[in-house]
GROMACS .gro file of C-alpha atoms in nm:
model
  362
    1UNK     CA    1   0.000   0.000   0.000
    2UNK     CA    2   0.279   0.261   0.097
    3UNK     CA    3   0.434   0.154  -0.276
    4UNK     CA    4   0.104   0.310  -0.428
    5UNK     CA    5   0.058   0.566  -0.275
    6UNK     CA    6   0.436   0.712  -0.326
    7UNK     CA    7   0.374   0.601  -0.700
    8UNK     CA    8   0.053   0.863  -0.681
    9UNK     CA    9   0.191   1.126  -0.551
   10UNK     CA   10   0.539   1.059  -0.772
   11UNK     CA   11   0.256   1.110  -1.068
   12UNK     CA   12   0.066   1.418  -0.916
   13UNK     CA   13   0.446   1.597  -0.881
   14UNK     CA   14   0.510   1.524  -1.254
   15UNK     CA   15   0.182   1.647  -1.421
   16UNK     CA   16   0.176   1.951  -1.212
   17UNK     CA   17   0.096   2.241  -1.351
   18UNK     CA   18   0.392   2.472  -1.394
   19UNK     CA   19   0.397   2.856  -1.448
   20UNK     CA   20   0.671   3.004  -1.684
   21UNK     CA   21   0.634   3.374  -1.606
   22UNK     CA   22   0.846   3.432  -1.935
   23UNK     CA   23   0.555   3.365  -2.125
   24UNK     CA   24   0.373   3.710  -2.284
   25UNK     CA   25   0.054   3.552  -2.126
   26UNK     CA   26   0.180   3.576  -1.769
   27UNK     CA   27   0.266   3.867  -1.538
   28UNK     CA   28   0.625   4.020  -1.534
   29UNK     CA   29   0.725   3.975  -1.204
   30UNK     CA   30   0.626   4.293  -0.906
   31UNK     CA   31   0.303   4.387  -1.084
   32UNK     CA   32  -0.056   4.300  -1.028
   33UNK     CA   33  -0.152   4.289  -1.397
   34UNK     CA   34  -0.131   3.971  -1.556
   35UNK     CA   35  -0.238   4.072  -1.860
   36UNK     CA   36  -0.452   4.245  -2.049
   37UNK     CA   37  -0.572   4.047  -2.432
   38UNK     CA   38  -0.813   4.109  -2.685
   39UNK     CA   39  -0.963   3.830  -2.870
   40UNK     CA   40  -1.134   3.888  -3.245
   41UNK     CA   41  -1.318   3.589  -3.343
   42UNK     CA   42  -1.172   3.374  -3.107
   43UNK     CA   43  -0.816   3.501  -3.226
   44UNK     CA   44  -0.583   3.668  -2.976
   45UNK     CA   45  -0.471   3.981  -3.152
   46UNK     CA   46  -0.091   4.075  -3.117
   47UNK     CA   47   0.027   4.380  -2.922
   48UNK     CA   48  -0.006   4.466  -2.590
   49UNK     CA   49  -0.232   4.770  -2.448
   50UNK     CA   50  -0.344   4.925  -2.164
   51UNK     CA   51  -0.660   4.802  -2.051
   52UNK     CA   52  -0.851   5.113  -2.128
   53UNK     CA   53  -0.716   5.146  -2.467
   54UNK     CA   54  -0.789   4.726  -2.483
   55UNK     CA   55  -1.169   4.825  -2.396
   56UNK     CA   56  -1.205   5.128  -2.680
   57UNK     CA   57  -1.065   4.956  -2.918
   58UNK     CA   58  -1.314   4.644  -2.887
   59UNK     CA   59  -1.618   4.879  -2.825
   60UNK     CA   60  -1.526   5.100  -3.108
   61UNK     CA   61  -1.491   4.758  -3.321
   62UNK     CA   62  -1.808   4.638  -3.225
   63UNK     CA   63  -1.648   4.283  -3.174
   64UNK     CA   64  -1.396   4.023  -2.985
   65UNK     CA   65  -1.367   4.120  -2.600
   66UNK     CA   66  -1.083   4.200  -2.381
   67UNK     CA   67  -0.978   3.952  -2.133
   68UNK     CA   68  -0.784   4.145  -1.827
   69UNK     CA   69  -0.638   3.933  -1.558
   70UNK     CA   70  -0.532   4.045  -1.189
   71UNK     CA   71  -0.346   3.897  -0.931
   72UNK     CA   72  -0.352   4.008  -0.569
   73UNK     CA   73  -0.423   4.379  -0.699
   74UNK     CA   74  -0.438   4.657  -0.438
   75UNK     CA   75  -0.724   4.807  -0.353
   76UNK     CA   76  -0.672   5.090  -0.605
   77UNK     CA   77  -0.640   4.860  -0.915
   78UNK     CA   78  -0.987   4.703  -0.823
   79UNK     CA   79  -1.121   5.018  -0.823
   80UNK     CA   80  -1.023   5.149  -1.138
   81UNK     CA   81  -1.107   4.833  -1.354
   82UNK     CA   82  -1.494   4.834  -1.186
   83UNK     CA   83  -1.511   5.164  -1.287
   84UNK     CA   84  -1.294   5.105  -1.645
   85UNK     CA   85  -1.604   4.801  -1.696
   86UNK     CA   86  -1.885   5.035  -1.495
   87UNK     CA   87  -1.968   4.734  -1.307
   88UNK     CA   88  -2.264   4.730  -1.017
   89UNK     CA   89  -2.141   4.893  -0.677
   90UNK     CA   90  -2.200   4.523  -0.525
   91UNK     CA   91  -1.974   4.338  -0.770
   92UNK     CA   92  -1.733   4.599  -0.660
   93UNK     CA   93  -1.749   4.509  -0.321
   94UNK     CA   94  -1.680   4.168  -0.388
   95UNK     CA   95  -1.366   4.229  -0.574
   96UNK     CA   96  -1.240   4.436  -0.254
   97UNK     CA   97  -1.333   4.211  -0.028
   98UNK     CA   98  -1.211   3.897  -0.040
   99UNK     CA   99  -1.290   3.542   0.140
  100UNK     CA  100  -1.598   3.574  -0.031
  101UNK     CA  101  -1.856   3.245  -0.032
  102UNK     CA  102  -1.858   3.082  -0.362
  103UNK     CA  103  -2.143   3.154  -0.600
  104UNK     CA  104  -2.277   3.328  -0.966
  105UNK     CA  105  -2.449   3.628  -0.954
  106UNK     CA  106  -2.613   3.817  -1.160
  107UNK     CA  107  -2.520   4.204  -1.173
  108UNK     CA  108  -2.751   4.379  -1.516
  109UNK     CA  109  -2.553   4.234  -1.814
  110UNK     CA  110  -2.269   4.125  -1.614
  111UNK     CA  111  -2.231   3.772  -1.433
  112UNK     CA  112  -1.964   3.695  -1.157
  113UNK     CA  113  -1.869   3.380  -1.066
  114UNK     CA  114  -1.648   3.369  -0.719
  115UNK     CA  115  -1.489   3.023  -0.718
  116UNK     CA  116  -1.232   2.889  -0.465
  117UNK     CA  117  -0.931   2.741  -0.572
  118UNK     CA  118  -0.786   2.433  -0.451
  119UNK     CA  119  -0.447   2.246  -0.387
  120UNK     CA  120  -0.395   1.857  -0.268
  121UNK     CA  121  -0.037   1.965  -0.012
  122UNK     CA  122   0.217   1.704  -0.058
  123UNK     CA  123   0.309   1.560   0.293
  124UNK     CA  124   0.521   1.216   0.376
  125UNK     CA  125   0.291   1.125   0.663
  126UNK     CA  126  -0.040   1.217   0.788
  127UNK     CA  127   0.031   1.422   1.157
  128UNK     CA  128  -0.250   1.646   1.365
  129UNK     CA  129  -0.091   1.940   1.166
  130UNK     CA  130  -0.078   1.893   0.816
  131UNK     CA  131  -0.199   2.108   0.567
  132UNK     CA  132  -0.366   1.900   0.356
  133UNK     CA  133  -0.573   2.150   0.152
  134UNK     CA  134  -0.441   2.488   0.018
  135UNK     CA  135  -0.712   2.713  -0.131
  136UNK     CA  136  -0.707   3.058  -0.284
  137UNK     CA  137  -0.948   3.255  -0.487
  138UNK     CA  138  -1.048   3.324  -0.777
  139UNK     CA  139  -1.352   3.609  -0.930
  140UNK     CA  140  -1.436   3.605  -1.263
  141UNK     CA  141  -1.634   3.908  -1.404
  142UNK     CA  142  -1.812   3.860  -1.740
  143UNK     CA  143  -1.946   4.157  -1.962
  144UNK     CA  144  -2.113   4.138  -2.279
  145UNK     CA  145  -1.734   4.239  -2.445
  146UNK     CA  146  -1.499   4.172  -2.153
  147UNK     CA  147  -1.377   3.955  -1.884
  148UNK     CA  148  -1.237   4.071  -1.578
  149UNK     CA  149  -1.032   3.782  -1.362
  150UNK     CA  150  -0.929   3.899  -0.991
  151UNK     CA  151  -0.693   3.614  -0.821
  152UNK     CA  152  -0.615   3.535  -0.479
  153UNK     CA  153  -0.333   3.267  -0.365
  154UNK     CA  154  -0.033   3.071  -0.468
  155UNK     CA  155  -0.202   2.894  -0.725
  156UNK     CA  156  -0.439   3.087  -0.912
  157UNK     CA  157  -0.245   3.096  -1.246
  158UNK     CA  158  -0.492   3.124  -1.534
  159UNK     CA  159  -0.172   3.118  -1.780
  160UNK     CA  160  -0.165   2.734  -1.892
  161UNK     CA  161  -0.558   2.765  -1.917
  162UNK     CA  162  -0.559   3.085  -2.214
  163UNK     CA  163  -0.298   2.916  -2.379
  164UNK     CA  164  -0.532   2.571  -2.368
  165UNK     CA  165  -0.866   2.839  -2.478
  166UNK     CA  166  -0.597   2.988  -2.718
  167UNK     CA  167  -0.572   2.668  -2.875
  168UNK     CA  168  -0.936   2.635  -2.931
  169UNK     CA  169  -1.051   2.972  -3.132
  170UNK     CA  170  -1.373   2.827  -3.244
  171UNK     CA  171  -1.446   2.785  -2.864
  172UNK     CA  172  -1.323   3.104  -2.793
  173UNK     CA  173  -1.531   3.289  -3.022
  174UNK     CA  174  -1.827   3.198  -2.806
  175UNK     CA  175  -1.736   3.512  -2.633
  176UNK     CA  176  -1.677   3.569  -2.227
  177UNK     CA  177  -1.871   3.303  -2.139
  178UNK     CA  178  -1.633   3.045  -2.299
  179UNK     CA  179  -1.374   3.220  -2.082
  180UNK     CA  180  -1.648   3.141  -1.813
  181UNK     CA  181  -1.689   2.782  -1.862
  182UNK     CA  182  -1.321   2.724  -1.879
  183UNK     CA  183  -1.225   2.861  -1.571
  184UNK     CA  184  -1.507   2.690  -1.384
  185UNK     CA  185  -1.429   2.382  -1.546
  186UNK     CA  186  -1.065   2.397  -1.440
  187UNK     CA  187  -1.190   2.501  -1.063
  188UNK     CA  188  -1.388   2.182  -1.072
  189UNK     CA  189  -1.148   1.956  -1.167
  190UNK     CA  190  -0.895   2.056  -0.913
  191UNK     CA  191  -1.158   2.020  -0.693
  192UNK     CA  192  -1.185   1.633  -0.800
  193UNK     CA  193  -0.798   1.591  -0.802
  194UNK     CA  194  -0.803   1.737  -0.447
  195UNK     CA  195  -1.060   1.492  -0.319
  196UNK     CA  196  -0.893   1.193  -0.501
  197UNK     CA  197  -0.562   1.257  -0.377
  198UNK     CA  198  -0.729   1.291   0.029
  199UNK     CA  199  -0.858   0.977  -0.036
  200UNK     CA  200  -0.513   0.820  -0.019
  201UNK     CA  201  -0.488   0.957   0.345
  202UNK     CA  202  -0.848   0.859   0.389
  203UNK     CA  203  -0.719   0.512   0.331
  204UNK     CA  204  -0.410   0.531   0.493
  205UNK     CA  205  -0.602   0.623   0.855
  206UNK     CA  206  -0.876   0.368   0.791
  207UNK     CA  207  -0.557   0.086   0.773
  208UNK     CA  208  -0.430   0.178   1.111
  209UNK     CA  209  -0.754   0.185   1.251
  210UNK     CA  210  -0.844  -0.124   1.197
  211UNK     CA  211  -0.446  -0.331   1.188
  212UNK     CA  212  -0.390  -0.496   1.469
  213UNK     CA  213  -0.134  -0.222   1.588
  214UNK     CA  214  -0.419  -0.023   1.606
  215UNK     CA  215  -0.230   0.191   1.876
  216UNK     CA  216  -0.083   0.367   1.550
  217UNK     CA  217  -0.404   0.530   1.501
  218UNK     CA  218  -0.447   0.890   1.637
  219UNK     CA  219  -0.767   1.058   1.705
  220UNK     CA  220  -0.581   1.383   1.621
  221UNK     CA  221  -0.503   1.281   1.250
  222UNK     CA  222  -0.855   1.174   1.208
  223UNK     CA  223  -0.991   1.526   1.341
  224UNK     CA  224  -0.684   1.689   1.123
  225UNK     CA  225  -0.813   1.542   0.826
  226UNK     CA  226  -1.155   1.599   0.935
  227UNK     CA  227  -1.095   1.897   0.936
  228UNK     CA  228  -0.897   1.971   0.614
  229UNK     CA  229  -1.204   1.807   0.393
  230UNK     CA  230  -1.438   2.072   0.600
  231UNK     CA  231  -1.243   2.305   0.419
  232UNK     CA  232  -1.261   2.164   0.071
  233UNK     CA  233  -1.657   2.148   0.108
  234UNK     CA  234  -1.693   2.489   0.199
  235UNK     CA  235  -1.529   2.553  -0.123
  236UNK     CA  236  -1.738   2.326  -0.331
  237UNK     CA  237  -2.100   2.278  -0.165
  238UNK     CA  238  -2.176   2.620  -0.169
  239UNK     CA  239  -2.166   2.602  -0.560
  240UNK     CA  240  -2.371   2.340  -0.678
  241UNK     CA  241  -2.751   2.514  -0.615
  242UNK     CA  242  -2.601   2.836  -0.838
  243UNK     CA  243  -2.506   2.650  -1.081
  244UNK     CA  244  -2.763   2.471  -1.161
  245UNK     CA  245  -2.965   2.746  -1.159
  246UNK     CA  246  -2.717   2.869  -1.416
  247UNK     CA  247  -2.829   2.572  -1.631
  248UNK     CA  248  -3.140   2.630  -1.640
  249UNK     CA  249  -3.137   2.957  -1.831
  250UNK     CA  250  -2.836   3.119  -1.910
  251UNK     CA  251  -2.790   3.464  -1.863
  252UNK     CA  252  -2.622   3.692  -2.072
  253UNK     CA  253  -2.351   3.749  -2.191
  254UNK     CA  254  -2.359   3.295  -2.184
  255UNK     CA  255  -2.369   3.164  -2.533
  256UNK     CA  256  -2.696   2.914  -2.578
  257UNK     CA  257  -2.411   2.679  -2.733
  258UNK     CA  258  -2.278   2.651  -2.418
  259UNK     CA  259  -2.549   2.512  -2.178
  260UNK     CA  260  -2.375   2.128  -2.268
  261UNK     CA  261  -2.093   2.276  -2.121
  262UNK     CA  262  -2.194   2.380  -1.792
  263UNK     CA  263  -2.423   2.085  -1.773
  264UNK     CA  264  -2.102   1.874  -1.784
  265UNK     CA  265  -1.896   2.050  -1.501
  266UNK     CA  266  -2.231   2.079  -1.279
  267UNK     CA  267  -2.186   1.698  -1.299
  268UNK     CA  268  -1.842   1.650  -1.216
  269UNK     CA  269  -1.938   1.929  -0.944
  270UNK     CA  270  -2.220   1.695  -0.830
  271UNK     CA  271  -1.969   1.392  -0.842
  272UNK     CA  272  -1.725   1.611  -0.625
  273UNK     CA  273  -1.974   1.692  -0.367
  274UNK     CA  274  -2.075   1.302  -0.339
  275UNK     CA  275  -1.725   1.174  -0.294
  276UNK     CA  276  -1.702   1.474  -0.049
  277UNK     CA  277  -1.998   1.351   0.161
  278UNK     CA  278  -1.904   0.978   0.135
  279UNK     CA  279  -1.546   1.050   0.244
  280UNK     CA  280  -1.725   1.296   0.549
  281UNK     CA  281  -1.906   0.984   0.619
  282UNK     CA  282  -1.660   0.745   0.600
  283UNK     CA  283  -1.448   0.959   0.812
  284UNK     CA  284  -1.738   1.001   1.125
  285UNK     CA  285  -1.731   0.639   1.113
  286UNK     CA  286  -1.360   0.588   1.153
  287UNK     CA  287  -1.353   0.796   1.454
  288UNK     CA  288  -1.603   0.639   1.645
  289UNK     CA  289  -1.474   0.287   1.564
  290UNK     CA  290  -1.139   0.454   1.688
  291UNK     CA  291  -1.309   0.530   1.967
  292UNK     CA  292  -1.478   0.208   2.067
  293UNK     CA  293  -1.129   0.070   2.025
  294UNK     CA  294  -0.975   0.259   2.229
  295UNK     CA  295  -1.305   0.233   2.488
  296UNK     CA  296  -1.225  -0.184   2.429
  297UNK     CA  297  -0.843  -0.143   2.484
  298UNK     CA  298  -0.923   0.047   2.803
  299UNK     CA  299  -1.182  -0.181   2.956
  300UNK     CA  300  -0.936  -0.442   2.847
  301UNK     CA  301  -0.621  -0.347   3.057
  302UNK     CA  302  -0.889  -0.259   3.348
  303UNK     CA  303  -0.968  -0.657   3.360
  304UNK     CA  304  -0.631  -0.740   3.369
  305UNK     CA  305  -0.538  -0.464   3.625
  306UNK     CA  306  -0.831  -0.681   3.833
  307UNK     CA  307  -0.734  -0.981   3.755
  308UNK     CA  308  -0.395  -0.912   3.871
  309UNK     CA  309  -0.509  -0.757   4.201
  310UNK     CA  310  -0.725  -1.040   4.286
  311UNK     CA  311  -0.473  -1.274   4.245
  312UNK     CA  312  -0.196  -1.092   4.441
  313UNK     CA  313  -0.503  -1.019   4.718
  314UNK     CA  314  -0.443  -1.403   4.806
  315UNK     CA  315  -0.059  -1.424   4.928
  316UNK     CA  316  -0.162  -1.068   5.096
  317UNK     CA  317  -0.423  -1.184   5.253
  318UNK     CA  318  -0.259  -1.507   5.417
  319UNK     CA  319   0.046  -1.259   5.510
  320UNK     CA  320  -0.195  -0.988   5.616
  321UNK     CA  321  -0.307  -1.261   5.911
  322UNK     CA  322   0.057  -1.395   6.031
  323UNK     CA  323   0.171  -1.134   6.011
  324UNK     CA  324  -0.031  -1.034   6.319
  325UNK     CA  325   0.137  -1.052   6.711
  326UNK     CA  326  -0.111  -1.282   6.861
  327UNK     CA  327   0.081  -1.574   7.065
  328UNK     CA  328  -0.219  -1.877   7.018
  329UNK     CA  329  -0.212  -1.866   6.631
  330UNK     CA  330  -0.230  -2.195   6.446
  331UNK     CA  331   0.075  -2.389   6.323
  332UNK     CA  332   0.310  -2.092   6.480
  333UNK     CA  333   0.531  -2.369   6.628
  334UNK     CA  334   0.493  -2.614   6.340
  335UNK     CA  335   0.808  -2.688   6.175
  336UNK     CA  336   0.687  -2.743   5.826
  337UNK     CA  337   0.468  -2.393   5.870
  338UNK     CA  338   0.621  -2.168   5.673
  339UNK     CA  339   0.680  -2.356   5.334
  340UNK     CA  340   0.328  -2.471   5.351
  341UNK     CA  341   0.159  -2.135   5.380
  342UNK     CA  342   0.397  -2.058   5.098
  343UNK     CA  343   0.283  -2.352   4.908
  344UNK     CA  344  -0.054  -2.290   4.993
  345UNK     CA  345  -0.035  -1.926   4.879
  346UNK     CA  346   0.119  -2.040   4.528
  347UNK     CA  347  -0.143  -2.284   4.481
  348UNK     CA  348  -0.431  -2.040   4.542
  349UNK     CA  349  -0.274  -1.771   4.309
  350UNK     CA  350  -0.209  -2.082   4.041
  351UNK     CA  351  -0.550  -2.179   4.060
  352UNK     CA  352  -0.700  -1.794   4.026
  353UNK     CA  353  -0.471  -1.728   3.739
  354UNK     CA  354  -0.589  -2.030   3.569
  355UNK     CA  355  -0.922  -1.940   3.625
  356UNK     CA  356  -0.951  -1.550   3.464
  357UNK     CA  357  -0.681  -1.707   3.195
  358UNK     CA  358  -1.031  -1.952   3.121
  359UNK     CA  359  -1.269  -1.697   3.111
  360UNK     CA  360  -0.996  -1.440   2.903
  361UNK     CA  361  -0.945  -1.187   3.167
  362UNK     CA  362  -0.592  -1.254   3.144
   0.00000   0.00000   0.00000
């Protein structure tokens, strides 16, 4: 079992996704804008331009959009691209403030999607402190000619998923809500690695629960882990009503063409938040089968603690009365006294001891 699971995470390491910050789709390094694109037909144009010349130039044109990315942006920078895309005074708010709960909403012709991103944490062993899941966050605002995407955390890189869009015009040409789809889709799908990879540690506790060195088990790793999924389904649950609803009709600026699309990742999403309530399940009753072990191993060690008592009560006993300064006490003056009572005492504590070793006290 240990074999396997190196070999998984071995293969999780390799297929990571990497970020080459060289690329012209990435962020130079020491600035919040990671880029600002237009896209003409599902064609990225070349050049690079400031996002308000990016925005007058598609609006002037009629056609494309302009995708504009951010990455922990001050304060400032949020407030200039609301008001650069006029969004509504609440979708503002959001893109201040974050550790917002995930959700779509609907703002006139503009739809945000806050989404939190997700990271299985390599770790060699399970302990009552590791960080299991890393999340972030991600808002995605999307206008009837732009899309505006505000990331938060050490893994929200959007640059391997434009160049996988990029790759695609005729899906691209669907328009922001192709840009939309894609970044939920990728959300969702970390959210399934995440929950495959936890089920390896799922495993791994549910094994030294129930070996027979079941002293290996800790309560604490249970709880940690516990915990750690907790954390994943507040990033995932909260999703799965919206979406839906999103389904159902799609708002602008969603493409009708689309719908298949969403109705495929609001299935993985429902498969996600299965596996998450199995494994929640599965976990609730690992602890209190841990627990009745431990409940077992203690009543256990109290039986033998009697049994041992009650057999050593015997020779104490026996001693306990010669040991007393009377002068008519029987067999005081017997010469064979002393290794009888011995005997005797031996064979009494012989016979007890066989007795609780019958009935498995001992």
């Amino acid at each position: 079992m240990s074999v396997i699971r190196n070999l998984r995470r071995l293969m999780r390491r390799a297929y990571r996704r990497t970020v080459d910050l060289s690329h012209p789709a990435r962020s130079p390094l020491g600035s919040s804008v990671v880029n600002c694109v237009i896209y003409e037909n599902g064609v990225r144009q070349p050049g690079a331009y400031p996002a308000e010349e990016a925005v007058a130039r598609v609006r002037k044109a009629g056609a494309g959009f302009v995708w504009v990315g951010l990455h922990e942006p001050t304060d400032d920078e949020v407030t200039g691209m609301t008001e650069l895309f006029a969004l509504h005074p609440l979708a503002s708010e959001h893109a201040l403030h974050p550790h917002q709960r995930p959700r779509f909403e609907r703002y006139d012709d503009t739809l945000l999607a806050v989404l939190k991103t997700c990271r299985y944490v390599e770790h060699a062993e399970l302990t009552a402190t590791s960080e299991v899941v890393d999340t972030g966050e991600l808002l995605v605002f999307a206008g009837p000619d732009f899309v505006l995407t505000v990331s938060r955390g050490r893994h929200g890189s959007l640059g391997p998923l434009r160049e996988a869009l990029e790759s695609v015009p005729d899906q691209l040409a669907k328009g922001p809500g192709a840009v939309l789809h894609a970044v939920t889709d990728r959300a969702v799908d970390d959210y399934l690695a995440v929950t495959d990879a936890m089920q390896n540690d799922l495993d791994v506790v549910e094994t030294q629960v129930f070996s027979e060195d079941a002293g290996r088990a800790d309560a604490g790793h249970i709880y940690q882990l516990k915990r750690e999924l907790m954390e994943l389904k507040r990033a995932v649950a909260p999703l799965d009503r919206p979406l839906q609803q999103l389904v159902a009709g799609p708002p602008a600026p969603i493409d009708a063409e689309l719908l298949p699309y969403f109705r495929d990742v609001a299935g993985h999403l429902t498969r996600v938040t299965e596996q998450i309530a199995a494994c929640d399940a599965l976990l609730d009753s690992i602890l209190q089968a841990h627990l009745a072990q431990v409940t077992l191993a203690q009543n256990e060690d109290m039986r033998k603690i009697t049994a041992w008592a009650a057999i050593i009560a015997v020779p104490t006993m026996v001693c306990g009365v010669y040991g007393m300064n009377f002068d008519h006490m029987p067999e005081l003056r017997w010469e064979y006294g002393y290794p009888a009572a011995l005997a005797s005492m031996a064979l009494a504590c012989f016979v007890i001891h066989r007795s609780f070793r019958r009935n498995g006290w001992l």
